[in-house]
Amino acid sequence: MTHPITLSQDDDDTQLLVKPRAKTRRPPMYKVMLLNDDFTPMEFVVLVLERFFGMDHMQAFDIMLTVHKKGMAVVGVFSHEVAETKVTQVMDFARRHQHPLQCTMEKE
C-alpha cells in the first residue's frame, strides 16, 4: 500500500523568483520653436501656425505676437519624429514662399 506524499509548506523549498520590472520611461519630448526675423510677414507666421500646428486664428495670432515681441516662441511639444517632421514641413513651406522663417527643435 502506498501512502500519498503530502508536502507541508515547510517541505517545499522552491521559490518563485520575480524579476523587478524595469520602469518604462517615456520617450524624450522635443519643443518646436519659431524664431523671429525682420522679413517674414506676420500673416505668413499665422498661416504656418494654423496649418502645421492646428491652432485657431486667435491662438496663432497670439503666438505670432509672442514670436515678434520675444524673438521666439515654443509652438508645440512632440516626440522626436513628429517634431522633426514639423520643423521640416515649416522650413520647406517657408522656402517655397521665399521667406526666411526659422523653425527649430530642442529636447524638452
PDB file of C-alpha atoms in Angstrom:
ATOM      1  CA  MET A   1       0.000   0.000   0.000  1.00  0.00           C
ATOM      2  CA  THR A   2       1.409   3.364  -0.965  1.00  0.00           C
ATOM      3  CA  HIS A   3       0.806   6.407   1.068  1.00  0.00           C
ATOM      4  CA  PRO A   4       0.199   9.706  -0.660  1.00  0.00           C
ATOM      5  CA  ILE A   5       3.036  12.095  -0.055  1.00  0.00           C
ATOM      6  CA  THR A   6       1.896  15.326   1.454  1.00  0.00           C
ATOM      7  CA  LEU A   7       4.145  18.304   1.482  1.00  0.00           C
ATOM      8  CA  SER A   8       3.795  20.826   4.161  1.00  0.00           C
ATOM      9  CA  GLN A   9       4.776  24.336   3.308  1.00  0.00           C
ATOM     10  CA  ASP A  10       7.995  23.785   5.230  1.00  0.00           C
ATOM     11  CA  ASP A  11       8.971  20.931   2.919  1.00  0.00           C
ATOM     12  CA  ASP A  12       8.513  22.986  -0.254  1.00  0.00           C
ATOM     13  CA  ASP A  13      11.843  24.697  -0.861  1.00  0.00           C
ATOM     14  CA  THR A  14      11.039  26.060  -4.300  1.00  0.00           C
ATOM     15  CA  GLN A  15      10.724  29.812  -4.526  1.00  0.00           C
ATOM     16  CA  LEU A  16       9.235  31.951  -7.193  1.00  0.00           C
ATOM     17  CA  LEU A  17      11.805  34.388  -8.484  1.00  0.00           C
ATOM     18  CA  VAL A  18      10.326  37.639  -9.657  1.00  0.00           C
ATOM     19  CA  LYS A  19      12.444  39.970 -11.684  1.00  0.00           C
ATOM     20  CA  PRO A  20      11.896  43.562 -10.728  1.00  0.00           C
ATOM     21  CA  ARG A  21      10.061  45.197 -13.586  1.00  0.00           C
ATOM     22  CA  ALA A  22      12.163  47.757 -15.416  1.00  0.00           C
ATOM     23  CA  LYS A  23      10.490  51.119 -15.328  1.00  0.00           C
ATOM     24  CA  THR A  24       9.441  52.116 -18.785  1.00  0.00           C
ATOM     25  CA  ARG A  25      10.455  55.650 -19.439  1.00  0.00           C
ATOM     26  CA  ARG A  26       8.535  57.921 -21.715  1.00  0.00           C
ATOM     27  CA  PRO A  27      10.481  58.839 -24.819  1.00  0.00           C
ATOM     28  CA  PRO A  28      12.036  62.294 -24.609  1.00  0.00           C
ATOM     29  CA  MET A  29       9.882  65.090 -25.934  1.00  0.00           C
ATOM     30  CA  TYR A  30      11.041  67.962 -28.116  1.00  0.00           C
ATOM     31  CA  LYS A  31       9.992  71.608 -28.184  1.00  0.00           C
ATOM     32  CA  VAL A  32       9.377  73.082 -31.621  1.00  0.00           C
ATOM     33  CA  MET A  33      10.103  76.804 -31.776  1.00  0.00           C
ATOM     34  CA  LEU A  34       9.595  79.581 -34.292  1.00  0.00           C
ATOM     35  CA  LEU A  35      12.233  82.318 -34.391  1.00  0.00           C
ATOM     36  CA  ASN A  36      11.577  85.931 -35.230  1.00  0.00           C
ATOM     37  CA  ASP A  37      13.071  87.632 -38.269  1.00  0.00           C
ATOM     38  CA  ASP A  38      12.540  91.054 -39.793  1.00  0.00           C
ATOM     39  CA  PHE A  39      11.306  89.816 -43.160  1.00  0.00           C
ATOM     40  CA  THR A  40       8.652  87.103 -42.802  1.00  0.00           C
ATOM     41  CA  PRO A  41       5.187  88.709 -42.839  1.00  0.00           C
ATOM     42  CA  MET A  42       3.135  88.283 -39.662  1.00  0.00           C
ATOM     43  CA  GLU A  43       0.232  86.884 -41.717  1.00  0.00           C
ATOM     44  CA  PHE A  44       2.510  84.123 -43.034  1.00  0.00           C
ATOM     45  CA  VAL A  45       3.519  83.127 -39.492  1.00  0.00           C
ATOM     46  CA  VAL A  46      -0.171  82.948 -38.525  1.00  0.00           C
ATOM     47  CA  LEU A  47      -0.844  80.756 -41.572  1.00  0.00           C
ATOM     48  CA  VAL A  48       2.040  78.404 -40.591  1.00  0.00           C
ATOM     49  CA  LEU A  49       0.706  78.085 -37.038  1.00  0.00           C
ATOM     50  CA  GLU A  50      -2.800  77.321 -38.262  1.00  0.00           C
ATOM     51  CA  ARG A  51      -1.733  74.887 -40.987  1.00  0.00           C
ATOM     52  CA  PHE A  52       1.058  72.921 -39.283  1.00  0.00           C
ATOM     53  CA  PHE A  53       0.168  73.220 -35.598  1.00  0.00           C
ATOM     54  CA  GLY A  54      -3.635  73.106 -35.765  1.00  0.00           C
ATOM     55  CA  MET A  55      -4.163  76.415 -33.996  1.00  0.00           C
ATOM     56  CA  ASP A  56      -7.258  78.523 -34.448  1.00  0.00           C
ATOM     57  CA  HIS A  57      -6.782  82.067 -35.738  1.00  0.00           C
ATOM     58  CA  MET A  58      -6.696  83.733 -32.298  1.00  0.00           C
ATOM     59  CA  GLN A  59      -4.173  81.234 -30.855  1.00  0.00           C
ATOM     60  CA  ALA A  60      -1.997  81.606 -33.943  1.00  0.00           C
ATOM     61  CA  PHE A  61      -2.191  85.395 -33.769  1.00  0.00           C
ATOM     62  CA  ASP A  62      -1.205  85.415 -30.070  1.00  0.00           C
ATOM     63  CA  ILE A  63       1.760  83.082 -30.655  1.00  0.00           C
ATOM     64  CA  MET A  64       2.860  85.150 -33.667  1.00  0.00           C
ATOM     65  CA  LEU A  65       2.905  88.242 -31.441  1.00  0.00           C
ATOM     66  CA  THR A  66       4.994  86.378 -28.859  1.00  0.00           C
ATOM     67  CA  VAL A  67       7.482  85.400 -31.580  1.00  0.00           C
ATOM     68  CA  HIS A  68       7.555  89.009 -32.776  1.00  0.00           C
ATOM     69  CA  LYS A  69       7.989  90.563 -29.311  1.00  0.00           C
ATOM     70  CA  LYS A  70      10.210  87.991 -27.574  1.00  0.00           C
ATOM     71  CA  GLY A  71      12.217  86.731 -30.534  1.00  0.00           C
ATOM     72  CA  MET A  72      10.885  83.173 -30.361  1.00  0.00           C
ATOM     73  CA  ALA A  73       8.092  81.013 -29.022  1.00  0.00           C
ATOM     74  CA  VAL A  74       7.507  77.341 -28.370  1.00  0.00           C
ATOM     75  CA  VAL A  75       4.726  76.295 -30.711  1.00  0.00           C
ATOM     76  CA  GLY A  76       4.381  72.678 -29.604  1.00  0.00           C
ATOM     77  CA  VAL A  77       5.980  69.732 -27.811  1.00  0.00           C
ATOM     78  CA  PHE A  78       6.192  66.430 -29.657  1.00  0.00           C
ATOM     79  CA  SER A  79       8.021  63.132 -29.934  1.00  0.00           C
ATOM     80  CA  HIS A  80      11.327  63.359 -31.822  1.00  0.00           C
ATOM     81  CA  GLU A  81       9.872  62.084 -35.097  1.00  0.00           C
ATOM     82  CA  VAL A  82       6.862  64.390 -35.040  1.00  0.00           C
ATOM     83  CA  ALA A  83       8.965  67.421 -34.040  1.00  0.00           C
ATOM     84  CA  GLU A  84      11.444  66.711 -36.822  1.00  0.00           C
ATOM     85  CA  THR A  85       8.628  66.402 -39.356  1.00  0.00           C
ATOM     86  CA  LYS A  86       7.031  69.672 -38.234  1.00  0.00           C
ATOM     87  CA  VAL A  87      10.356  71.544 -38.479  1.00  0.00           C
ATOM     88  CA  THR A  88      10.956  70.167 -41.982  1.00  0.00           C
ATOM     89  CA  GLN A  89       7.418  70.994 -43.127  1.00  0.00           C
ATOM     90  CA  VAL A  90       7.609  74.576 -41.829  1.00  0.00           C
ATOM     91  CA  MET A  91      11.077  75.202 -43.271  1.00  0.00           C
ATOM     92  CA  ASP A  92      10.107  73.762 -46.681  1.00  0.00           C
ATOM     93  CA  PHE A  93       6.885  75.772 -46.750  1.00  0.00           C
ATOM     94  CA  ALA A  94       8.726  78.993 -45.822  1.00  0.00           C
ATOM     95  CA  ARG A  95      11.387  78.441 -48.504  1.00  0.00           C
ATOM     96  CA  ARG A  96       8.756  77.695 -51.159  1.00  0.00           C
ATOM     97  CA  HIS A  97       7.197  81.060 -50.317  1.00  0.00           C
ATOM     98  CA  GLN A  98      10.622  82.740 -50.209  1.00  0.00           C
ATOM     99  CA  HIS A  99      10.511  83.638 -46.514  1.00  0.00           C
ATOM    100  CA  PRO A 100      13.467  83.251 -44.140  1.00  0.00           C
ATOM    101  CA  LEU A 101      11.305  81.958 -41.256  1.00  0.00           C
ATOM    102  CA  GLN A 102      13.311  79.671 -38.973  1.00  0.00           C
ATOM    103  CA  CYS A 103      11.829  76.720 -37.105  1.00  0.00           C
ATOM    104  CA  THR A 104      13.953  74.672 -34.717  1.00  0.00           C
ATOM    105  CA  MET A 105      13.586  71.921 -32.135  1.00  0.00           C
ATOM    106  CA  GLU A 106      15.328  71.085 -28.885  1.00  0.00           C
ATOM    107  CA  LYS A 107      14.961  68.434 -26.226  1.00  0.00           C
ATOM    108  CA  GLU A 108      12.451  69.439 -23.564  1.00  0.00           C
TER     109      GLU A 108
END
